[in-house]
Coordinates of C-alpha atoms in Angstrom, one line a residue:
Chain S
M1 CA 103.4 163.5 108.8
L2 CA 102.2 160.3 110.8
Q3 CA 98.7 161.8 110.9
D4 CA 98.7 162.5 107.2
L5 CA 99.9 159.0 106.4
S6 CA 97.0 157.5 108.6
A7 CA 94.5 159.8 107.2
Q8 CA 95.6 158.6 103.6
W9 CA 95.4 155.0 104.8
T10 CA 92.1 155.5 106.0
T11 CA 90.5 157.0 103.0
F12 CA 92.5 154.4 100.8
W13 CA 90.9 151.5 103.1
A14 CA 87.5 153.4 102.7
Q15 CA 87.5 153.5 99.2
N16 CA 89.0 150.0 98.2
C17 CA 89.0 147.5 101.0
T18 CA 85.6 147.9 102.9
G19 CA 83.7 145.7 100.6
F20 CA 86.7 143.1 100.7
C21 CA 86.7 143.4 104.3
N22 CA 83.0 142.9 105.0
D23 CA 82.7 140.2 102.6
M24 CA 86.0 138.2 103.0
L25 CA 87.8 139.3 105.9
M26 CA 85.2 139.3 108.8
P27 CA 83.9 135.7 107.8
L28 CA 87.6 134.5 107.7
F29 CA 88.3 136.1 111.0
W30 CA 85.4 134.2 112.6
I31 CA 86.2 130.9 110.9
V32 CA 89.8 131.5 112.2
L33 CA 88.6 132.1 115.6
H34 CA 86.1 129.2 115.5
I35 CA 89.1 126.9 114.6
L36 CA 91.3 128.1 117.2
T37 CA 88.7 127.6 119.8
T38 CA 87.8 124.1 118.6
V39 CA 91.7 123.1 118.6
G40 CA 92.2 124.7 121.9
V41 CA 89.4 122.8 123.6
L42 CA 90.4 119.6 121.7
L43 CA 93.9 119.7 123.1
G44 CA 92.8 120.4 126.7
A45 CA 90.2 117.6 126.2
V46 CA 93.1 115.2 125.1
A47 CA 95.4 116.2 127.9
Y48 CA 92.7 115.5 130.6
L49 CA 91.6 112.4 128.8
T50 CA 95.0 110.9 129.6
Y51 CA 94.6 112.0 133.0
A52 CA 91.0 110.4 133.1
E53 CA 92.2 107.3 131.7
R54 CA 94.8 106.8 134.2
K55 CA 92.6 107.7 137.2
V56 CA 89.7 105.5 135.9
L57 CA 92.2 102.5 135.3
A58 CA 93.6 103.0 138.6
A59 CA 90.1 103.0 140.2
M60 CA 89.4 99.6 138.5
Q61 CA 92.7 98.2 139.7
R62 CA 92.3 99.5 143.2
R63 CA 95.1 102.0 142.9
Q64 CA 95.3 105.7 143.4
G65 CA 96.7 106.8 140.0
P66 CA 98.5 110.1 139.5
M67 CA 98.0 112.0 142.7
T68 CA 101.3 114.1 143.5
V69 CA 101.5 116.9 140.9
G70 CA 99.0 119.4 141.8
P71 CA 95.9 118.8 143.6
L72 CA 94.4 115.3 142.9
G73 CA 97.5 115.1 140.4
L74 CA 95.5 117.6 138.0
L75 CA 98.5 119.2 137.0
Q76 CA 100.0 115.8 135.9
P77 CA 99.3 116.0 132.0
I78 CA 100.8 119.4 131.9
A79 CA 103.9 118.0 133.7
D80 CA 104.1 115.0 131.2
G81 CA 103.7 117.4 128.2
I82 CA 106.6 119.7 129.4
K83 CA 108.8 116.6 130.1
L84 CA 108.1 115.2 126.4
L85 CA 108.9 118.6 124.7
S86 CA 112.3 119.1 126.7
K87 CA 113.6 115.6 125.5
E88 CA 115.8 115.0 122.5
T89 CA 114.3 113.9 119.2
I90 CA 116.0 110.9 118.0
F91 CA 116.5 109.6 114.4
P92 CA 117.4 106.1 114.0
Y93 CA 120.4 105.3 111.8
Q94 CA 119.4 104.9 108.2
A95 CA 115.7 106.1 108.9
N96 CA 114.0 108.0 106.2
K97 CA 113.9 111.4 107.7
F98 CA 111.3 113.2 105.8
I99 CA 108.5 110.5 106.1
F100 CA 109.7 109.8 109.7
I101 CA 108.7 113.4 110.6
L102 CA 105.8 113.5 108.2
A103 CA 104.1 110.5 109.8
P104 CA 103.2 111.9 113.4
M105 CA 102.3 115.2 111.6
I106 CA 99.7 113.4 109.4
T107 CA 98.2 111.4 112.3
F108 CA 97.7 114.5 114.5
G109 CA 96.6 116.8 111.6
L110 CA 94.1 114.2 110.5
A111 CA 92.7 113.9 113.9
L112 CA 92.1 117.7 114.0
I113 CA 90.7 118.5 110.5
A114 CA 87.9 115.9 110.9
W115 CA 86.3 118.2 113.5
V116 CA 85.5 120.7 110.7
V117 CA 82.2 118.9 110.4
I118 CA 81.3 117.8 113.9
P119 CA 78.2 119.8 114.9
V120 CA 78.7 120.3 118.7
D121 CA 75.3 122.2 119.1
Q122 CA 72.8 123.3 116.7
G123 CA 74.4 125.0 113.9
L124 CA 77.6 125.1 115.6
A125 CA 79.9 123.4 113.1
I126 CA 82.7 125.2 111.2
S127 CA 81.3 123.8 108.0
N128 CA 77.9 122.3 107.7
M129 CA 78.6 120.2 104.5
N130 CA 76.1 118.0 102.6
V131 CA 78.3 115.0 102.7
G132 CA 79.8 115.5 106.4
L133 CA 79.4 111.9 107.3
L134 CA 81.4 110.7 104.1
Y135 CA 83.8 113.4 104.9
L136 CA 84.3 111.9 108.5
F137 CA 84.5 108.3 107.1
A138 CA 87.1 109.6 104.6
I139 CA 89.4 111.4 107.1
S140 CA 89.2 108.2 109.5
S141 CA 90.0 105.9 106.8
M142 CA 93.1 108.0 106.0
G143 CA 94.5 107.6 109.6
V144 CA 96.2 104.5 108.6
Y145 CA 98.8 106.5 106.7
G146 CA 100.3 107.9 109.7
V147 CA 101.0 104.4 111.2
I148 CA 102.1 102.6 108.2
M149 CA 104.4 105.5 107.3
A150 CA 105.9 105.7 110.7
G151 CA 106.4 101.8 110.5
W152 CA 108.2 101.8 107.4
A153 CA 110.4 105.1 107.9
S154 CA 111.5 103.9 111.2
N155 CA 113.7 101.2 109.4
S156 CA 113.1 98.8 112.5
R157 CA 111.5 95.2 112.4
Y158 CA 109.4 96.1 115.1
A159 CA 108.0 99.2 113.9
F160 CA 107.4 97.8 110.5
L161 CA 105.5 94.9 111.8
G162 CA 103.3 97.4 113.8
G163 CA 102.6 99.4 110.8
L164 CA 101.6 96.3 108.5
R165 CA 99.4 95.0 111.4
S166 CA 97.7 98.4 111.8
A167 CA 97.2 98.8 108.0
S168 CA 95.2 95.3 107.5
Q169 CA 93.3 95.8 110.9
M170 CA 92.1 99.2 110.0
V171 CA 91.2 98.3 106.2
S172 CA 89.2 95.1 107.8
Y173 CA 87.5 97.3 110.2
E174 CA 86.5 100.1 107.9
V175 CA 84.2 97.8 106.0
S176 CA 81.9 96.9 108.9
M177 CA 82.0 100.7 110.0
G178 CA 80.9 101.6 106.6
L179 CA 78.0 99.2 106.3
V180 CA 76.9 100.4 110.0
I181 CA 76.9 103.9 108.7
V182 CA 75.0 102.9 105.7
T183 CA 72.1 101.4 108.2
V184 CA 72.0 104.7 109.9
L185 CA 71.8 106.6 106.4
L186 CA 69.0 104.3 105.5
C187 CA 66.8 105.2 108.6
V188 CA 67.8 109.0 108.3
G189 CA 68.1 109.7 104.8
S190 CA 70.8 112.3 104.8
L191 CA 74.6 112.4 105.0
N192 CA 74.4 115.9 106.7
L193 CA 75.4 115.4 110.3
T194 CA 73.0 118.1 111.5
E195 CA 70.1 116.4 109.8
I196 CA 71.0 113.0 111.0
V197 CA 71.0 114.3 114.6
M198 CA 67.7 116.2 113.9
A199 CA 66.1 113.2 112.3
D200 CA 63.2 111.8 114.1
R201 CA 63.6 108.2 115.4
P202 CA 60.6 106.2 116.5
W203 CA 61.5 103.6 119.3
W204 CA 61.3 100.6 117.1
M205 CA 64.2 102.3 114.9
V206 CA 66.3 102.8 118.1
I207 CA 66.0 99.1 118.9
M208 CA 66.6 98.1 115.2
L209 CA 70.0 100.1 115.3
F210 CA 70.9 98.9 118.6
P211 CA 73.0 95.9 117.5
M212 CA 74.8 98.2 115.0
L213 CA 75.6 100.6 117.9
I214 CA 77.6 97.4 119.5
V215 CA 79.3 96.6 116.2
F216 CA 80.2 100.2 115.9
L217 CA 81.8 100.4 119.4
V218 CA 83.8 97.5 118.9
S219 CA 84.7 98.6 115.4
I220 CA 86.0 102.0 116.6
L221 CA 88.1 100.2 119.1
A222 CA 89.9 98.5 116.5
E223 CA 90.0 101.7 114.2
T224 CA 91.8 103.7 116.8
N225 CA 94.2 100.9 117.7
R226 CA 93.0 100.6 121.5
A227 CA 92.9 97.8 123.7
P228 CA 91.7 95.0 123.4
F229 CA 92.9 95.5 119.7
D230 CA 95.9 97.5 120.1
L231 CA 98.0 94.8 118.4
P232 CA 100.0 97.5 116.3
E233 CA 101.6 98.8 119.6
G234 CA 101.5 95.2 121.1
E235 CA 104.2 96.0 123.9
S236 CA 104.5 92.3 124.8
E237 CA 105.8 91.1 121.3
L238 CA 106.5 94.2 119.3
S239 CA 107.7 96.5 122.3
G240 CA 105.9 99.5 121.2
G241 CA 105.0 98.7 117.6
Y242 CA 105.1 101.5 115.1
M243 CA 106.0 104.1 117.8
V244 CA 109.0 102.1 119.0
E245 CA 111.7 104.6 117.3
Y246 CA 109.8 107.7 118.4
S247 CA 110.8 110.2 121.2
A248 CA 110.1 113.7 122.3
F249 CA 107.8 115.8 120.3
A250 CA 107.3 113.4 117.2
F251 CA 105.9 110.8 120.0
A252 CA 103.8 113.5 121.7
L253 CA 102.1 114.2 118.4
F254 CA 101.3 110.4 117.9
F255 CA 100.1 110.3 121.4
L256 CA 98.0 113.5 120.9
G257 CA 96.7 112.0 117.5
E258 CA 95.7 108.8 119.1
Y259 CA 93.6 110.2 122.1
A260 CA 92.1 112.9 119.6
N261 CA 91.0 110.2 117.4
M262 CA 89.4 108.3 120.3
I263 CA 87.4 111.8 121.1
L264 CA 86.7 112.2 117.3
M265 CA 85.3 108.5 117.2
S266 CA 83.2 109.0 120.3
A267 CA 81.7 112.2 118.9
M268 CA 80.9 110.3 115.6
T269 CA 79.1 107.6 118.0
T270 CA 77.2 110.4 119.6
I271 CA 76.0 111.9 116.5
L272 CA 75.1 108.6 114.6
F273 CA 73.6 106.9 117.7
L274 CA 73.0 108.8 120.8
G275 CA 71.4 111.7 119.4
G276 CA 74.1 114.5 119.2
W277 CA 73.3 117.6 121.3
K278 CA 69.8 116.7 122.0
V279 CA 68.5 116.0 125.4
P280 CA 68.6 112.3 126.3
F281 CA 65.7 110.0 126.4
G282 CA 63.3 113.0 125.4
L283 CA 63.5 114.5 129.0
E284 CA 62.1 117.9 127.9
F285 CA 62.4 119.5 131.5
L286 CA 66.2 119.4 131.2
S287 CA 66.2 121.2 128.0
F288 CA 67.5 124.4 129.6
V289 CA 71.0 122.8 129.7
P290 CA 72.8 124.1 126.5
G291 CA 73.2 121.5 123.8
F292 CA 77.2 121.3 123.8
I293 CA 77.1 120.4 127.5
W294 CA 75.0 117.2 126.6
F295 CA 77.2 116.6 123.6
A296 CA 80.3 116.7 125.8
L297 CA 78.6 114.3 128.4
K298 CA 77.7 111.8 125.6
V299 CA 81.2 111.9 124.2
C300 CA 82.5 111.4 127.9
S301 CA 80.4 108.3 128.3
V302 CA 81.7 106.8 125.0
L303 CA 85.2 107.6 126.3
F304 CA 84.6 106.0 129.3
F305 CA 83.7 103.0 127.4
F306 CA 87.1 103.2 125.7
I307 CA 88.8 103.0 129.1
W308 CA 86.5 100.5 130.7
A309 CA 87.1 98.0 127.7
R310 CA 91.0 98.5 128.1
A311 CA 90.7 97.7 131.8
S312 CA 88.5 94.8 131.2
F313 CA 89.7 92.8 128.2
P314 CA 92.9 90.9 127.5
R315 CA 94.4 91.7 124.2
Y316 CA 93.2 89.8 121.2
R317 CA 95.4 87.4 119.0
Y318 CA 95.9 88.6 115.6
D319 CA 94.0 85.8 113.7
Q320 CA 91.0 86.2 116.2
L321 CA 91.1 89.9 115.4
M322 CA 90.7 89.1 111.8
R323 CA 88.2 86.5 112.2
L324 CA 86.1 88.8 114.2
G325 CA 86.1 91.6 111.5
W326 CA 85.7 89.6 108.4
K327 CA 83.9 86.6 109.4
I328 CA 81.4 87.7 112.2
F329 CA 81.0 91.6 111.5
L330 CA 81.2 91.9 108.0
P331 CA 78.3 89.2 107.3
L332 CA 76.2 90.4 110.3
T333 CA 76.3 94.1 109.2
L334 CA 75.8 93.2 105.6
F335 CA 72.6 91.2 106.6
W336 CA 71.4 94.1 108.7
V337 CA 71.6 96.6 106.0
V338 CA 69.3 94.4 103.9
F339 CA 67.0 93.6 107.0
V340 CA 66.8 97.5 107.9
A341 CA 65.9 98.4 104.3
G342 CA 63.4 95.7 104.2
V343 CA 61.6 96.7 107.3
L344 CA 61.8 100.5 106.1
I345 CA 60.2 99.8 102.8
Y346 CA 57.6 97.2 104.6
T347 CA 56.3 99.8 107.1
Q348 CA 56.8 102.6 104.4
T349 CA 59.0 104.7 106.7
L350 CA 61.8 105.1 104.3
P351 CA 62.8 108.8 104.2
F352 CA 61.6 110.5 101.0
M353 CA 59.5 107.6 100.3
A354 CA 56.2 109.7 100.4
E355 CA 57.5 112.1 97.5
N356 CA 58.6 109.1 95.5
M357 CA 55.6 106.9 95.9
E358 CA 55.1 106.4 92.4
K359 CA 58.3 104.6 92.1
F360 CA 57.5 101.9 94.4
Chain O
M1 CA 93.7 147.1 92.6
I2 CA 92.8 143.6 91.9
E3 CA 89.3 142.8 93.7
I4 CA 89.3 139.5 95.4
T5 CA 86.1 137.5 94.5
P6 CA 85.1 134.0 95.3
S7 CA 85.7 133.2 91.6
I8 CA 89.4 134.3 91.7
I9 CA 89.8 132.2 94.9
E10 CA 88.2 129.3 92.9
A11 CA 90.4 129.8 90.1
L12 CA 93.4 130.0 92.4
A13 CA 92.5 126.8 94.0
F14 CA 92.0 125.2 90.7
Y15 CA 95.5 125.9 89.6
V16 CA 96.9 124.8 92.9
F17 CA 95.1 121.4 92.7
A18 CA 95.8 121.0 89.2
V19 CA 99.7 121.7 89.3
V20 CA 100.2 119.7 92.5
L21 CA 98.2 116.9 90.7
V22 CA 100.3 116.9 87.6
V23 CA 103.6 117.1 89.6
A24 CA 102.5 114.4 91.9
A25 CA 101.4 112.1 88.8
I26 CA 105.0 112.7 87.1
G27 CA 106.4 111.9 90.6
V28 CA 104.7 108.5 90.5
I29 CA 106.6 107.4 87.4
T30 CA 109.9 109.1 88.1
A31 CA 110.4 108.3 91.7
R32 CA 113.3 105.9 92.3
N33 CA 111.9 104.8 95.4
Q34 CA 108.7 102.7 95.1
V35 CA 107.2 103.8 98.3
Y36 CA 107.9 107.3 97.3
S37 CA 105.8 106.3 94.0
V38 CA 102.8 105.2 96.0
L39 CA 102.8 108.3 98.4
F40 CA 103.2 110.4 95.2
L41 CA 99.8 108.5 93.9
I42 CA 98.1 109.2 97.3
L43 CA 98.9 113.0 96.7
A44 CA 97.5 112.7 93.1
F45 CA 94.4 111.0 94.1
F46 CA 93.8 113.7 97.0
N47 CA 94.1 116.5 94.5
S48 CA 91.9 115.2 92.1
S49 CA 89.4 114.8 94.8
G50 CA 89.9 118.5 95.4
L51 CA 89.1 119.2 91.7
F52 CA 85.9 117.2 92.1
I53 CA 84.9 119.6 95.0
L54 CA 85.6 122.7 92.9
L55 CA 83.1 121.1 90.3
G56 CA 80.5 120.6 92.9
A57 CA 80.6 117.0 92.9
E58 CA 81.4 116.6 96.5
F59 CA 79.8 113.0 96.8
V60 CA 82.3 111.6 94.0
A61 CA 85.1 113.5 95.7
M62 CA 84.4 111.9 99.0
I63 CA 84.1 108.4 97.6
M64 CA 87.3 109.0 95.8
V65 CA 89.1 109.5 99.1
I66 CA 87.4 106.8 100.8
V67 CA 87.8 104.2 98.1
Y68 CA 91.2 105.1 96.5
V69 CA 93.0 106.8 99.3
G70 CA 91.6 105.0 102.2
A71 CA 91.6 101.5 100.7
V72 CA 93.3 101.0 97.3
A73 CA 96.3 102.9 97.9
V74 CA 96.8 101.4 101.5
L75 CA 96.9 98.0 99.9
F76 CA 99.5 99.3 97.3
L77 CA 101.6 100.6 99.9
F78 CA 101.1 97.2 102.0
V79 CA 102.3 95.2 99.1
V80 CA 105.2 97.5 97.9
M81 CA 106.6 97.7 101.5
M82 CA 106.2 93.9 101.8
I83 CA 107.7 92.8 98.6
D84 CA 111.4 93.7 98.0
I85 CA 111.2 94.4 94.2
D86 CA 114.5 93.9 92.4
F87 CA 114.3 96.8 89.7
K88 CA 117.3 95.7 87.8
T89 CA 115.8 92.4 86.6
L90 CA 112.6 94.2 86.0
R91 CA 114.3 96.9 83.8
E92 CA 115.9 94.0 81.7
G93 CA 112.8 93.2 80.1
A94 CA 111.3 96.4 79.7
M95 CA 112.7 97.1 76.1
R96 CA 110.7 94.0 75.0
Y97 CA 107.5 95.3 76.0
A98 CA 108.3 98.9 74.8
P99 CA 106.5 98.8 71.3
L100 CA 103.3 97.5 73.1
G101 CA 103.5 100.2 75.8
L102 CA 103.8 102.8 73.1
V103 CA 101.0 101.6 71.0
M104 CA 98.8 101.8 74.0
A105 CA 100.1 105.3 74.9
I106 CA 99.3 106.6 71.4
I107 CA 95.7 105.2 71.6
L108 CA 95.2 106.7 74.9
M109 CA 96.5 110.1 74.0
T110 CA 94.4 110.0 70.7
E111 CA 91.3 109.3 72.9
L112 CA 92.0 111.9 75.3
F113 CA 92.7 114.4 72.6
L114 CA 89.5 113.8 70.8
L115 CA 87.6 114.2 74.1
F116 CA 89.5 117.3 74.7
K117 CA 88.8 118.7 71.1
A118 CA 85.0 117.7 71.3
S119 CA 84.5 119.4 74.6
F120 CA 86.8 122.5 74.2
G121 CA 85.0 125.7 74.1
S122 CA 81.7 124.3 74.3
E123 CA 79.4 125.4 77.3
P124 CA 79.8 123.3 80.3
F125 CA 76.7 121.0 80.9
E126 CA 74.4 122.2 83.6
N127 CA 71.0 120.7 84.4
H128 CA 68.5 123.4 85.5
D129 CA 65.9 121.2 86.2
P130 CA 64.2 122.6 89.1
L131 CA 63.9 118.9 90.5
V132 CA 67.5 118.5 90.3
E133 CA 68.5 121.7 91.6
Q134 CA 66.7 121.1 95.0
M135 CA 68.6 117.7 95.4
T136 CA 71.8 117.2 97.0
N137 CA 74.5 115.5 95.1
T138 CA 73.9 112.3 96.6
Q139 CA 70.3 112.2 96.2
A140 CA 70.7 113.3 92.4
L141 CA 73.1 110.4 91.9
G142 CA 70.9 107.9 93.8
S143 CA 67.9 108.8 91.8
V144 CA 69.3 107.8 88.5
I145 CA 71.9 105.2 89.4
Y146 CA 69.5 102.6 90.5
T147 CA 66.7 103.6 88.0
E148 CA 68.0 104.8 84.6
Y149 CA 71.4 103.2 84.8
I150 CA 70.6 100.1 86.6
F151 CA 72.0 97.7 83.9
A152 CA 75.4 99.6 83.5
F153 CA 75.6 99.8 87.3
Q154 CA 75.0 96.2 87.9
I155 CA 77.2 94.9 84.9
S156 CA 80.2 96.8 86.5
G157 CA 79.2 95.2 89.8
F158 CA 79.3 92.0 88.2
I159 CA 82.6 92.7 86.6
L160 CA 84.2 93.6 90.0
L161 CA 82.7 90.5 91.6
L162 CA 84.3 88.2 89.1
A163 CA 87.7 90.0 89.4
M164 CA 87.4 89.5 93.2
I165 CA 86.4 85.7 92.7
G166 CA 89.4 85.2 90.4
A167 CA 91.9 86.9 92.7
I168 CA 90.7 84.6 95.5
T169 CA 90.9 81.5 93.4
L170 CA 94.1 82.3 91.8
T171 CA 95.8 83.0 95.4
Q172 CA 93.8 80.3 97.4
R173 CA 96.0 77.0 98.0
T174 CA 95.1 74.2 100.2
R175 CA 98.0 72.8 102.0
S176 CA 97.7 69.4 103.8
G177 CA 99.0 68.8 107.3
V178 CA 98.1 72.4 108.6
R179 CA 96.8 72.0 112.1
K180 CA 93.9 74.7 112.1
Q181 CA 91.7 76.1 114.9
N182 CA 88.2 75.3 115.2
I183 CA 86.9 78.2 117.2
E184 CA 83.4 76.8 117.5
K185 CA 84.7 73.6 119.0
Q186 CA 87.0 75.6 121.3
V187 CA 84.3 77.7 122.5
A188 CA 81.9 74.6 123.1
T189 CA 84.3 72.8 125.2
S190 CA 83.2 72.2 128.9
Q191 CA 85.0 71.4 131.9
D192 CA 84.1 67.6 131.3
D193 CA 86.2 67.2 128.1
A194 CA 89.1 68.8 129.6
M195 CA 89.6 67.4 133.1
S196 CA 88.1 64.7 135.4
I197 CA 88.4 64.6 139.1
R198 CA 89.5 61.5 140.6
K199 CA 89.8 60.4 144.1
V200 CA 93.3 58.8 144.7
E201 CA 93.6 56.6 147.5
V202 CA 96.8 57.1 149.7
G203 CA 99.7 55.0 148.6
K204 CA 98.1 53.5 145.4
G205 CA 98.5 56.2 142.7
I206 CA 96.6 56.3 139.4
E207 CA 97.0 54.3 136.4

């Protein structure tokens, strides 16, 4: 009976579903596998980024850092995770429960879905879309919603102030980030992340883009609400800012989202300025090392910069932060866009210039 | 047996986006809580950008998300959260402006209807120029915006600039007696401006 059924099923499958299976299900399976791997690696990276942050901060302040849980304290992130998950989720009185829960989900979800377009190696991206860079920029500009919704839904003054601060801060620094991206685009001539990495960059172009790398590094600190621009959290005056009412798993999601965002921004810097998965400084004898290792190393070095900045600088005052964004970075990057465009046209190195020569 | 083909999935995606878009748009005008209204508006923007992606206009879709969701709606939300709008007083005067609103709605509906009637049943416009087909969306847009449509583009830019200048002049006010920081001056101070070292003799003090 059972064999009969299975035989029937096999013939039915062979007749009706193989085409469907080969055309649709197998790619779907691979995509799902790819997504799960990416998310898994990312979550592991986030866990050990918190560990690395505590160790590096400790080293800079002549302390030991986490050292008791497991060898060298290596199990500390897992212990922290278990602790957070086993706590009680507290809803503040009169908080808007739906949005209160939605906010950390948005923060975490956005930090994950941006990874769809990141190429960690040649051809190793889930989606190699034409407008990958714009997609990244769009996702990172939506990150503000998690914070502002959390601030509003918590029904608390501290949280609300944190949300408002974060909203204006992120909108301000996105302007200069966008202009920095435009200068890179001018040099590369494509919005596709793989093509941005593969594009040829002569030494003078690298020098020309270097000031933009500095602006971008400072902007991503502000965009991810990290020290010295962590005013939305501002422990000293807002006692935790938009996260003040969150506990347990909701807080964990915010925490994971913030660190995943840091990794994402580092990956963006790596792709735009540091050459992605390519061997650094053109050292060809090192090319036996697989590309994704170089990518990971470059991302780690930018992440180290995040922690380094946190250990080195005191927190900015809010008006100073706004002044830096609007009065210094915006004019500088705007001028640099015009300057780079001028240099590229003058030296006739603008991408696609050869094909469209009659227009110039 | 329904065969699942990419076109069916595309149609399914279209209906999902379209239905959510319409529901969200209705939500914008019916929600009692203003913050919910803005959140519905964001959902609507998002789904319309999904529709653009289905049309193959990925550049427009991304710009839609960056500009409307990432910047405009953030400021909406900002304002709505900051200002405590009293809807009772707002509603009192609403009936006075109802005829004007009705006229505008009728004009808009007529225009939309005419547009719909003109394009309904006609083949969708497709440009099969080999030069265009090789290009990505962004290149194709860039190659016409700054050449053929330069005047329309610049004029819309100027209108936006005017609106920006107008908004700034309307809201800017100079108050007297406000002590402001001069950061250049602060940075340029040296030790000599701030303090001086004096030798004080024992028992004499300093004036």
